[in-house]
């Protein structure tokens, strides 16, 4: 699963991609195919103006992960961090948020 490069010397750009990397990782981690496609890797919180903007962020009441769960999350994040740095930096914000949440 190497990195493929397409060079355009006249227009001075390069396009990089890793064929089938994401699909192989989704299969490796047994990720089910969603019922409807999600094209945005990270949904930011909506912007609120006025009084609603002062509301605190709700606390996360979910139970903490065990060691095996943390190891799995770290593996998934590591796999996609490699992909993000090599090919697609648009998922870095989502990976950062997930990594920060699982670190606690």
PDB file of C-alpha atoms in Angstrom:
ATOM      1  CA  UNK A   1       0.000   0.000   0.000  1.00  0.00           C
ATOM      2  CA  UNK A   2       2.478   2.645  -1.123  1.00  0.00           C
ATOM      3  CA  UNK A   3       2.036   6.314  -1.781  1.00  0.00           C
ATOM      4  CA  UNK A   4       1.294   7.133  -5.410  1.00  0.00           C
ATOM      5  CA  UNK A   5       2.310  10.491  -6.858  1.00  0.00           C
ATOM      6  CA  UNK A   6       1.002  12.222  -9.946  1.00  0.00           C
ATOM      7  CA  UNK A   7       3.281  15.045 -11.032  1.00  0.00           C
ATOM      8  CA  UNK A   8       2.259  17.952 -13.259  1.00  0.00           C
ATOM      9  CA  UNK A   9       5.435  19.874 -13.972  1.00  0.00           C
ATOM     10  CA  UNK A  10       3.805  22.407 -16.296  1.00  0.00           C
ATOM     11  CA  UNK A  11       1.247  23.586 -13.710  1.00  0.00           C
ATOM     12  CA  UNK A  12       3.652  22.910 -10.790  1.00  0.00           C
ATOM     13  CA  UNK A  13       1.558  20.591  -8.614  1.00  0.00           C
ATOM     14  CA  UNK A  14       1.670  17.058  -7.315  1.00  0.00           C
ATOM     15  CA  UNK A  15      -1.251  14.871  -6.306  1.00  0.00           C
ATOM     16  CA  UNK A  16      -0.636  12.086  -3.786  1.00  0.00           C
ATOM     17  CA  UNK A  17      -2.867   9.189  -2.784  1.00  0.00           C
ATOM     18  CA  UNK A  18      -2.708   5.764  -1.172  1.00  0.00           C
ATOM     19  CA  UNK A  19      -4.960   3.354  -3.087  1.00  0.00           C
ATOM     20  CA  UNK A  20      -7.195   1.197  -0.882  1.00  0.00           C
ATOM     21  CA  UNK A  21      -5.452   2.255   2.379  1.00  0.00           C
ATOM     22  CA  UNK A  22      -8.611   3.518   4.071  1.00  0.00           C
ATOM     23  CA  UNK A  23     -10.693   0.552   2.919  1.00  0.00           C
ATOM     24  CA  UNK A  24      -8.070  -1.898   4.205  1.00  0.00           C
ATOM     25  CA  UNK A  25      -7.942  -0.169   7.589  1.00  0.00           C
ATOM     26  CA  UNK A  26     -11.732  -0.124   7.882  1.00  0.00           C
ATOM     27  CA  UNK A  27     -11.743  -3.858   7.173  1.00  0.00           C
ATOM     28  CA  UNK A  28      -8.882  -4.452   9.620  1.00  0.00           C
ATOM     29  CA  UNK A  29     -10.760  -2.708  12.427  1.00  0.00           C
ATOM     30  CA  UNK A  30     -14.128  -4.336  11.561  1.00  0.00           C
ATOM     31  CA  UNK A  31     -15.829  -1.018  10.910  1.00  0.00           C
ATOM     32  CA  UNK A  32     -19.381  -1.534   9.605  1.00  0.00           C
ATOM     33  CA  UNK A  33     -20.419   0.287   6.457  1.00  0.00           C
ATOM     34  CA  UNK A  34     -22.690   3.236   7.388  1.00  0.00           C
ATOM     35  CA  UNK A  35     -26.269   3.323   6.147  1.00  0.00           C
ATOM     36  CA  UNK A  36     -25.706   6.734   4.594  1.00  0.00           C
ATOM     37  CA  UNK A  37     -22.348   8.218   3.600  1.00  0.00           C
ATOM     38  CA  UNK A  38     -20.613  10.775   5.790  1.00  0.00           C
ATOM     39  CA  UNK A  39     -18.426  13.133   3.792  1.00  0.00           C
ATOM     40  CA  UNK A  40     -17.186  15.357   6.613  1.00  0.00           C
ATOM     41  CA  UNK A  41     -14.681  13.702   8.958  1.00  0.00           C
ATOM     42  CA  UNK A  42     -15.463  16.049  11.845  1.00  0.00           C
ATOM     43  CA  UNK A  43     -18.636  17.919  12.665  1.00  0.00           C
ATOM     44  CA  UNK A  44     -17.734  21.055  14.606  1.00  0.00           C
ATOM     45  CA  UNK A  45     -20.073  22.438  17.235  1.00  0.00           C
ATOM     46  CA  UNK A  46     -22.606  24.912  15.848  1.00  0.00           C
ATOM     47  CA  UNK A  47     -21.987  28.586  16.504  1.00  0.00           C
ATOM     48  CA  UNK A  48     -24.423  30.167  18.968  1.00  0.00           C
ATOM     49  CA  UNK A  49     -24.859  33.898  19.442  1.00  0.00           C
ATOM     50  CA  UNK A  50     -26.411  35.723  22.379  1.00  0.00           C
ATOM     51  CA  UNK A  51     -27.313  34.008  25.654  1.00  0.00           C
ATOM     52  CA  UNK A  52     -26.955  30.515  24.288  1.00  0.00           C
ATOM     53  CA  UNK A  53     -23.266  31.164  23.623  1.00  0.00           C
ATOM     54  CA  UNK A  54     -22.606  31.295  27.383  1.00  0.00           C
ATOM     55  CA  UNK A  55     -23.922  27.800  28.120  1.00  0.00           C
ATOM     56  CA  UNK A  56     -21.272  25.361  29.371  1.00  0.00           C
ATOM     57  CA  UNK A  57     -20.335  22.318  27.340  1.00  0.00           C
ATOM     58  CA  UNK A  58     -22.181  19.247  28.660  1.00  0.00           C
ATOM     59  CA  UNK A  59     -19.980  16.788  30.539  1.00  0.00           C
ATOM     60  CA  UNK A  60     -19.207  13.369  29.114  1.00  0.00           C
ATOM     61  CA  UNK A  61     -20.825  10.733  31.332  1.00  0.00           C
ATOM     62  CA  UNK A  62     -19.667   7.689  29.373  1.00  0.00           C
ATOM     63  CA  UNK A  63     -17.610   5.115  31.299  1.00  0.00           C
ATOM     64  CA  UNK A  64     -13.839   5.138  30.739  1.00  0.00           C
ATOM     65  CA  UNK A  65     -12.322   2.548  28.421  1.00  0.00           C
ATOM     66  CA  UNK A  66     -10.405  -0.444  29.671  1.00  0.00           C
ATOM     67  CA  UNK A  67      -6.806  -1.088  28.551  1.00  0.00           C
ATOM     68  CA  UNK A  68      -7.871  -3.102  25.495  1.00  0.00           C
ATOM     69  CA  UNK A  69     -10.279  -0.352  24.412  1.00  0.00           C
ATOM     70  CA  UNK A  70      -7.602   2.324  24.782  1.00  0.00           C
ATOM     71  CA  UNK A  71      -5.133   0.213  22.814  1.00  0.00           C
ATOM     72  CA  UNK A  72      -7.668  -0.206  20.003  1.00  0.00           C
ATOM     73  CA  UNK A  73      -8.394   3.531  19.850  1.00  0.00           C
ATOM     74  CA  UNK A  74      -4.666   4.292  19.809  1.00  0.00           C
ATOM     75  CA  UNK A  75      -4.176   1.818  16.949  1.00  0.00           C
ATOM     76  CA  UNK A  76      -6.979   3.333  14.881  1.00  0.00           C
ATOM     77  CA  UNK A  77      -5.736   6.869  15.519  1.00  0.00           C
ATOM     78  CA  UNK A  78      -2.170   5.874  14.651  1.00  0.00           C
ATOM     79  CA  UNK A  79      -3.229   4.240  11.384  1.00  0.00           C
ATOM     80  CA  UNK A  80      -5.208   7.249  10.245  1.00  0.00           C
ATOM     81  CA  UNK A  81      -2.633   9.736  11.555  1.00  0.00           C
ATOM     82  CA  UNK A  82      -0.127   8.141   9.176  1.00  0.00           C
ATOM     83  CA  UNK A  83      -2.613   8.531   6.333  1.00  0.00           C
ATOM     84  CA  UNK A  84      -3.434  12.129   7.321  1.00  0.00           C
ATOM     85  CA  UNK A  85       0.192  13.202   7.390  1.00  0.00           C
ATOM     86  CA  UNK A  86       1.014  11.467   4.129  1.00  0.00           C
ATOM     87  CA  UNK A  87      -2.064  12.213   2.035  1.00  0.00           C
ATOM     88  CA  UNK A  88      -5.102  13.914   3.593  1.00  0.00           C
ATOM     89  CA  UNK A  89      -4.588  16.509   6.355  1.00  0.00           C
ATOM     90  CA  UNK A  90      -8.319  17.327   6.537  1.00  0.00           C
ATOM     91  CA  UNK A  91      -8.862  14.563   9.114  1.00  0.00           C
ATOM     92  CA  UNK A  92      -6.221  15.864  11.543  1.00  0.00           C
ATOM     93  CA  UNK A  93      -8.723  17.936  13.528  1.00  0.00           C
ATOM     94  CA  UNK A  94     -10.991  14.942  14.099  1.00  0.00           C
ATOM     95  CA  UNK A  95      -8.048  12.707  15.054  1.00  0.00           C
ATOM     96  CA  UNK A  96      -6.794  15.319  17.485  1.00  0.00           C
ATOM     97  CA  UNK A  97     -10.201  15.584  19.171  1.00  0.00           C
ATOM     98  CA  UNK A  98     -10.533  11.792  19.474  1.00  0.00           C
ATOM     99  CA  UNK A  99      -6.992  11.440  20.835  1.00  0.00           C
ATOM    100  CA  UNK A 100      -7.590  14.167  23.406  1.00  0.00           C
ATOM    101  CA  UNK A 101     -10.836  12.545  24.569  1.00  0.00           C
ATOM    102  CA  UNK A 102      -9.349   9.071  24.920  1.00  0.00           C
ATOM    103  CA  UNK A 103      -6.313  10.384  26.828  1.00  0.00           C
ATOM    104  CA  UNK A 104      -8.513  11.312  29.793  1.00  0.00           C
TER     105      UNK A 104
END
